[in-house]
Amino acid sequence: MHLSDRIQALKISPIRRLIPYADEAKAKGKKVYHLNIGQPDIKTPDQYFEAIKNFRPNTVAYAVSQGIPQLREAMSNYYHGIGVDYDPSDIYVTCGGSEALSFAVMILCDPGDEILVPEPFYANYNTFARLALANLIPIPTKAEDAFHLPPAAEIEKLITPKTRAIWVSHPCNPTGVLYRPDEVAMLTGIAKKHDLFIIADEVYREFTYGQGSKAFMSFASIPEAMDRVIMIDSVSKRYSACGARIGCIAIKNKEFLAQVMKLCQGRLSVSAIEQAAAVGLYSTPKSYLEEVNKEYKLRRDVLYKGLKAIDGVVCHEPEGAFYTMVKLPVDDSEKFIIWMLQNFDINGETTMAAPGSGFYAAANKGLNEVRMAYVLKKEDLERALDILKNAIAAYPGRLEAIRA
């Protein structure tokens, strides 16, 4: 059987590849606190389910390829409400943010083309790039610098004739970094100078915890860059509706959107019932998002405080999304996670995180790092952190404390 080089080059998700070990632990009666996957436990708004109840067409037909007008209008109203000038004609609905990301890379890249991306980065970026036979070129960032960007000159050294875009998760999955306004301006300036696009993955926009100079600034808020900022968005995390699979791609560039339309037509349409339900989501009152933000800030504070209390851990206070990358004093974080699932528990309970190496381009990076998602309730987070602290102390492969 011949299988394509393209598919064989893809890697199993680092977020999910250790799930069999967790399943085995659960089968033996252990309780596993999952810090490895960004699945919110927040209640999905009632507006979603009400819209589904009211969806009663005589025939469930194909929807228009670019998305139903009511949803594009709702998305446009949302953007105008946050000061971003996207009209319905600038927005195409996609099957989640993942399809939007895949579309963006396929439109921009020929085989061998390059996209710059701050590293560590969301692991599936590798998948989308490799499916387009494109290459991700890391912009190195460090935990010791809270994963903020290096100076413009360092980034520009990475640009070659094959560079097509800069790809940014903002706020960032997996690091939790929120780029400062001067960093947003720097990247858009580099993009304009070198005629590049910016793929702005802003699906965690509502989960930011800073004020003033640390407040969130969208890449789409710079008018002169709107024709080269490819906005990627989704209802998944914002409205705790990951299974709805509704996202969008937006840009003030009609030539680019004409190419998006080709791909939208190729996959025919996004689910009609989910689009109708998403219209309901966009009618959710702002108070819902304010309460969710408050809850995640509480969880962020619990996680950060707990991590700082563990000897040898290097971490920073995450300012956005609901993730953080953490250095642990262990020889290999994947081995450590498997060891916790197989060999360690406290009163039948253990903890699971995602190995850090899967969020880097090179196989030898992030070996003693983990990504943690603070998507558990306060008391569960506290319990998970206590287990982690004791596990690190008992782990046979524990290293001397890593210097910050």
mmCIF file of C-alpha atoms in Angstrom, residues 166-384:
data_model
loop_
_atom_site.group_PDB
_atom_site.id
_atom_site.type_symbol
_atom_site.label_atom_id
_atom_site.label_comp_id
_atom_site.label_asym_id
_atom_site.label_seq_id
_atom_site.Cartn_x
_atom_site.Cartn_y
_atom_site.Cartn_z
ATOM 1 C CA ILE A 166 3.937 35.808 9.664
ATOM 2 C CA TRP A 167 1.616 33.521 11.631
ATOM 3 C CA VAL A 168 0.625 34.672 15.115
ATOM 4 C CA SER A 169 -1.581 33.222 17.844
ATOM 5 C CA HIS A 170 -2.704 36.262 19.846
ATOM 6 C CA PRO A 171 -3.213 35.809 22.736
ATOM 7 C CA CYS A 172 -1.054 32.773 22.369
ATOM 8 C CA ASN A 173 -1.802 29.109 22.567
ATOM 9 C CA PRO A 174 0.406 27.543 24.043
ATOM 10 C CA THR A 175 2.334 30.213 25.968
ATOM 11 C CA GLY A 176 -0.397 32.551 27.226
ATOM 12 C CA VAL A 177 1.612 35.564 26.064
ATOM 13 C CA LEU A 178 -0.310 38.693 25.076
ATOM 14 C CA TYR A 179 1.655 40.761 22.598
ATOM 15 C CA ARG A 180 2.079 44.407 23.495
ATOM 16 C CA PRO A 181 0.788 47.115 21.115
ATOM 17 C CA ASP A 182 4.370 47.877 20.098
ATOM 18 C CA GLU A 183 4.865 44.192 19.182
ATOM 19 C CA VAL A 184 1.668 44.220 17.090
ATOM 20 C CA ALA A 185 2.853 47.393 15.354
ATOM 21 C CA MET A 186 6.319 45.880 14.834
ATOM 22 C CA LEU A 187 4.982 42.762 13.094
ATOM 23 C CA THR A 188 2.576 44.713 10.889
ATOM 24 C CA GLY A 189 5.421 47.061 9.996
ATOM 25 C CA ILE A 190 7.635 44.119 9.018
ATOM 26 C CA ALA A 191 4.784 42.669 6.953
ATOM 27 C CA LYS A 192 4.281 45.929 5.062
ATOM 28 C CA LYS A 193 8.013 46.444 4.526
ATOM 29 C CA HIS A 194 8.528 42.945 3.098
ATOM 30 C CA ASP A 195 5.113 42.555 1.408
ATOM 31 C CA LEU A 196 3.983 39.718 3.662
ATOM 32 C CA PHE A 197 0.606 38.695 5.041
ATOM 33 C CA ILE A 198 -0.145 38.272 8.729
ATOM 34 C CA ILE A 199 -2.230 35.257 9.731
ATOM 35 C CA ALA A 200 -3.788 36.552 12.958
ATOM 36 C CA ASP A 201 -5.259 33.700 14.986
ATOM 37 C CA GLU A 202 -7.276 35.641 17.575
ATOM 38 C CA VAL A 203 -9.712 32.974 18.767
ATOM 39 C CA TYR A 204 -8.817 33.682 22.429
ATOM 40 C CA ARG A 205 -9.435 37.432 22.121
ATOM 41 C CA GLU A 206 -11.922 37.551 25.008
ATOM 42 C CA PHE A 207 -9.556 35.852 27.442
ATOM 43 C CA THR A 208 -7.107 38.616 28.289
ATOM 44 C CA TYR A 209 -6.357 39.898 31.766
ATOM 45 C CA GLY A 210 -4.258 43.053 31.385
ATOM 46 C CA GLN A 211 -5.058 46.759 31.488
ATOM 47 C CA GLY A 212 -3.525 49.854 29.919
ATOM 48 C CA SER A 213 -0.310 49.021 28.066
ATOM 49 C CA LYS A 214 -1.004 45.328 28.738
ATOM 50 C CA ALA A 215 -4.484 45.391 27.188
ATOM 51 C CA PHE A 216 -5.309 43.389 24.068
ATOM 52 C CA MET A 217 -4.762 45.041 20.657
ATOM 53 C CA SER A 218 -6.059 43.270 17.549
ATOM 54 C CA PHE A 219 -3.910 43.005 14.445
ATOM 55 C CA ALA A 220 -7.013 44.152 12.542
ATOM 56 C CA SER A 221 -7.113 47.438 14.439
ATOM 57 C CA ILE A 222 -4.398 48.988 12.234
ATOM 58 C CA PRO A 223 -6.300 50.389 9.206
ATOM 59 C CA GLU A 224 -3.324 50.495 6.833
ATOM 60 C CA ALA A 225 -2.684 46.769 7.380
ATOM 61 C CA MET A 226 -6.240 45.508 6.858
ATOM 62 C CA ASP A 227 -5.532 44.283 3.327
ATOM 63 C CA ARG A 228 -2.789 41.943 4.559
ATOM 64 C CA VAL A 229 -4.164 40.807 7.952
ATOM 65 C CA ILE A 230 -5.937 37.448 7.575
ATOM 66 C CA MET A 231 -8.185 37.282 10.624
ATOM 67 C CA ILE A 232 -8.896 33.787 11.967
ATOM 68 C CA ASP A 233 -11.720 33.451 14.446
ATOM 69 C CA SER A 234 -14.022 30.881 16.035
ATOM 70 C CA VAL A 235 -16.951 30.468 18.426
ATOM 71 C CA SER A 236 -15.283 27.432 20.017
ATOM 72 C CA LYS A 237 -13.552 28.952 23.016
ATOM 73 C CA ARG A 238 -15.337 32.320 23.152
ATOM 74 C CA TYR A 239 -18.736 30.717 23.725
ATOM 75 C CA SER A 240 -17.553 27.340 25.038
ATOM 76 C CA ALA A 241 -18.883 25.670 21.898
ATOM 77 C CA CYS A 242 -15.891 23.670 20.628
ATOM 78 C CA GLY A 243 -18.109 20.986 19.093
ATOM 79 C CA ALA A 244 -20.109 23.496 17.029
ATOM 80 C CA ARG A 245 -17.214 23.823 14.530
ATOM 81 C CA ILE A 246 -18.025 27.352 13.397
ATOM 82 C CA GLY A 247 -15.258 29.802 12.562
ATOM 83 C CA CYS A 248 -14.459 32.441 10.003
ATOM 84 C CA ILE A 249 -11.758 33.999 7.882
ATOM 85 C CA ALA A 250 -11.934 37.755 7.366
ATOM 86 C CA ILE A 251 -9.842 40.260 5.419
ATOM 87 C CA LYS A 252 -10.189 43.588 3.612
ATOM 88 C CA ASN A 253 -8.747 42.130 0.411
ATOM 89 C CA LYS A 254 -11.162 41.119 -2.359
ATOM 90 C CA GLU A 255 -8.507 39.282 -4.386
ATOM 91 C CA PHE A 256 -7.687 37.088 -1.399
ATOM 92 C CA LEU A 257 -11.375 36.467 -0.637
ATOM 93 C CA ALA A 258 -11.947 35.352 -4.229
ATOM 94 C CA GLN A 259 -9.477 32.529 -3.549
ATOM 95 C CA VAL A 260 -11.186 31.697 -0.253
ATOM 96 C CA MET A 261 -14.429 31.324 -2.190
ATOM 97 C CA LYS A 262 -12.887 28.616 -4.381
ATOM 98 C CA LEU A 263 -12.086 26.546 -1.293
ATOM 99 C CA CYS A 264 -15.480 27.233 0.271
ATOM 100 C CA GLN A 265 -17.164 25.979 -2.894
ATOM 101 C CA GLY A 266 -14.901 22.936 -2.932
ATOM 102 C CA ARG A 267 -16.199 21.811 0.458
ATOM 103 C CA LEU A 268 -19.734 22.926 -0.549
ATOM 104 C CA SER A 269 -20.998 24.451 2.712
ATOM 105 C CA VAL A 270 -20.723 24.619 6.481
ATOM 106 C CA SER A 271 -23.454 22.815 8.458
ATOM 107 C CA ALA A 272 -26.698 24.764 8.094
ATOM 108 C CA ILE A 273 -27.965 23.970 11.582
ATOM 109 C CA GLU A 274 -24.674 24.922 13.231
ATOM 110 C CA GLN A 275 -24.628 28.230 11.378
ATOM 111 C CA ALA A 276 -28.153 28.963 12.580
ATOM 112 C CA ALA A 277 -27.114 28.052 16.120
ATOM 113 C CA ALA A 278 -24.052 30.297 15.865
ATOM 114 C CA VAL A 279 -26.293 33.238 14.986
ATOM 115 C CA GLY A 280 -27.846 32.623 18.378
ATOM 116 C CA LEU A 281 -24.420 32.598 20.022
ATOM 117 C CA TYR A 282 -23.644 36.056 18.685
ATOM 118 C CA SER A 283 -26.729 37.350 20.497
ATOM 119 C CA THR A 284 -25.236 36.254 23.840
ATOM 120 C CA PRO A 285 -25.066 39.265 26.194
ATOM 121 C CA LYS A 286 -21.662 40.757 26.987
ATOM 122 C CA SER A 287 -22.209 39.870 30.629
ATOM 123 C CA TYR A 288 -21.613 36.205 29.701
ATOM 124 C CA LEU A 289 -18.148 36.978 28.334
ATOM 125 C CA GLU A 290 -17.357 39.235 31.291
ATOM 126 C CA GLU A 291 -18.208 36.473 33.765
ATOM 127 C CA VAL A 292 -16.213 33.896 31.797
ATOM 128 C CA ASN A 293 -13.215 36.229 31.696
ATOM 129 C CA LYS A 294 -13.466 36.713 35.458
ATOM 130 C CA GLU A 295 -13.575 32.946 36.012
ATOM 131 C CA TYR A 296 -10.514 32.290 33.838
ATOM 132 C CA LYS A 297 -8.573 35.073 35.549
ATOM 133 C CA LEU A 298 -9.315 33.388 38.884
ATOM 134 C CA ARG A 299 -8.091 30.073 37.520
ATOM 135 C CA ARG A 300 -5.013 31.737 36.016
ATOM 136 C CA ASP A 301 -4.143 33.183 39.409
ATOM 137 C CA VAL A 302 -4.591 29.795 41.115
ATOM 138 C CA LEU A 303 -2.378 28.067 38.559
ATOM 139 C CA TYR A 304 0.359 30.685 38.629
ATOM 140 C CA LYS A 305 0.465 30.793 42.421
ATOM 141 C CA GLY A 306 0.603 26.997 42.597
ATOM 142 C CA LEU A 307 3.369 26.703 40.016
ATOM 143 C CA LYS A 308 5.496 29.374 41.712
ATOM 144 C CA ALA A 309 5.344 27.310 44.902
ATOM 145 C CA ILE A 310 6.945 24.248 43.244
ATOM 146 C CA ASP A 311 10.714 24.095 43.618
ATOM 147 C CA GLY A 312 12.586 24.187 40.317
ATOM 148 C CA VAL A 313 9.674 25.265 38.117
ATOM 149 C CA VAL A 314 10.213 28.172 35.699
ATOM 150 C CA CYS A 315 7.014 29.903 34.666
ATOM 151 C CA HIS A 316 5.583 33.307 33.816
ATOM 152 C CA GLU A 317 2.211 34.813 34.574
ATOM 153 C CA PRO A 318 0.044 34.177 31.475
ATOM 154 C CA GLU A 319 -1.783 37.279 30.253
ATOM 155 C CA GLY A 320 -4.185 35.714 27.781
ATOM 156 C CA ALA A 321 -5.908 32.565 26.502
ATOM 157 C CA PHE A 322 -6.064 29.808 29.139
ATOM 158 C CA TYR A 323 -2.676 28.164 28.703
ATOM 159 C CA THR A 324 0.857 28.502 29.929
ATOM 160 C CA MET A 325 4.170 26.857 29.016
ATOM 161 C CA VAL A 326 6.168 25.731 32.037
ATOM 162 C CA LYS A 327 9.690 24.410 32.512
ATOM 163 C CA LEU A 328 9.813 21.483 34.918
ATOM 164 C CA PRO A 329 12.927 20.138 36.693
ATOM 165 C CA VAL A 330 12.628 16.764 34.940
ATOM 166 C CA ASP A 331 14.765 14.982 32.354
ATOM 167 C CA ASP A 332 11.945 14.554 29.822
ATOM 168 C CA SER A 333 8.424 15.924 30.244
ATOM 169 C CA GLU A 334 6.780 13.218 28.128
ATOM 170 C CA LYS A 335 8.401 10.472 30.202
ATOM 171 C CA PHE A 336 7.365 12.330 33.333
ATOM 172 C CA ILE A 337 3.712 12.580 32.235
ATOM 173 C CA ILE A 338 3.609 8.874 31.348
ATOM 174 C CA TRP A 339 5.237 8.053 34.691
ATOM 175 C CA MET A 340 2.570 10.067 36.520
ATOM 176 C CA LEU A 341 -0.202 8.224 34.678
ATOM 177 C CA GLN A 342 1.323 4.776 35.167
ATOM 178 C CA ASN A 343 3.230 4.952 38.441
ATOM 179 C CA PHE A 344 2.139 7.893 40.558
ATOM 180 C CA ASP A 345 -1.032 8.911 42.337
ATOM 181 C CA ILE A 346 -2.197 10.401 45.585
ATOM 182 C CA ASN A 347 -5.280 8.652 46.920
ATOM 183 C CA GLY A 348 -6.001 7.327 43.442
ATOM 184 C CA GLU A 349 -5.629 10.708 41.686
ATOM 185 C CA THR A 350 -3.024 11.958 39.212
ATOM 186 C CA THR A 351 -2.415 14.814 36.784
ATOM 187 C CA MET A 352 -1.834 15.079 33.032
ATOM 188 C CA ALA A 353 -0.288 17.887 30.937
ATOM 189 C CA ALA A 354 0.810 18.147 27.285
ATOM 190 C CA PRO A 355 4.523 17.543 26.489
ATOM 191 C CA GLY A 356 6.238 20.757 25.439
ATOM 192 C CA SER A 357 8.295 19.286 22.598
ATOM 193 C CA GLY A 358 5.208 19.027 20.377
ATOM 194 C CA PHE A 359 4.935 22.817 20.271
ATOM 195 C CA TYR A 360 8.370 23.282 18.689
ATOM 196 C CA ALA A 361 9.603 22.746 15.141
ATOM 197 C CA ALA A 362 12.790 20.913 16.163
ATOM 198 C CA ALA A 363 12.559 17.562 17.945
ATOM 199 C CA ASN A 364 15.184 18.490 20.564
ATOM 200 C CA LYS A 365 13.407 21.565 21.941
ATOM 201 C CA GLY A 366 10.984 21.892 24.829
ATOM 202 C CA LEU A 367 11.956 18.506 26.259
ATOM 203 C CA ASN A 368 11.483 19.603 29.859
ATOM 204 C CA GLU A 369 8.491 21.872 29.191
ATOM 205 C CA VAL A 370 4.758 21.227 29.396
ATOM 206 C CA ARG A 371 1.710 23.139 28.257
ATOM 207 C CA MET A 372 -0.961 23.448 30.921
ATOM 208 C CA ALA A 373 -4.552 24.470 30.260
ATOM 209 C CA TYR A 374 -6.339 26.011 33.226
ATOM 210 C CA VAL A 375 -9.782 24.780 32.235
ATOM 211 C CA LEU A 376 -10.607 23.139 35.565
ATOM 212 C CA LYS A 377 -12.483 24.616 38.493
ATOM 213 C CA LYS A 378 -10.463 26.273 41.276
ATOM 214 C CA GLU A 379 -10.585 23.329 43.669
ATOM 215 C CA ASP A 380 -9.620 20.849 40.945
ATOM 216 C CA LEU A 381 -6.721 23.041 39.839
ATOM 217 C CA GLU A 382 -5.454 23.247 43.408
ATOM 218 C CA ARG A 383 -5.646 19.479 43.757
ATOM 219 C CA ALA A 384 -3.912 18.929 40.386
#
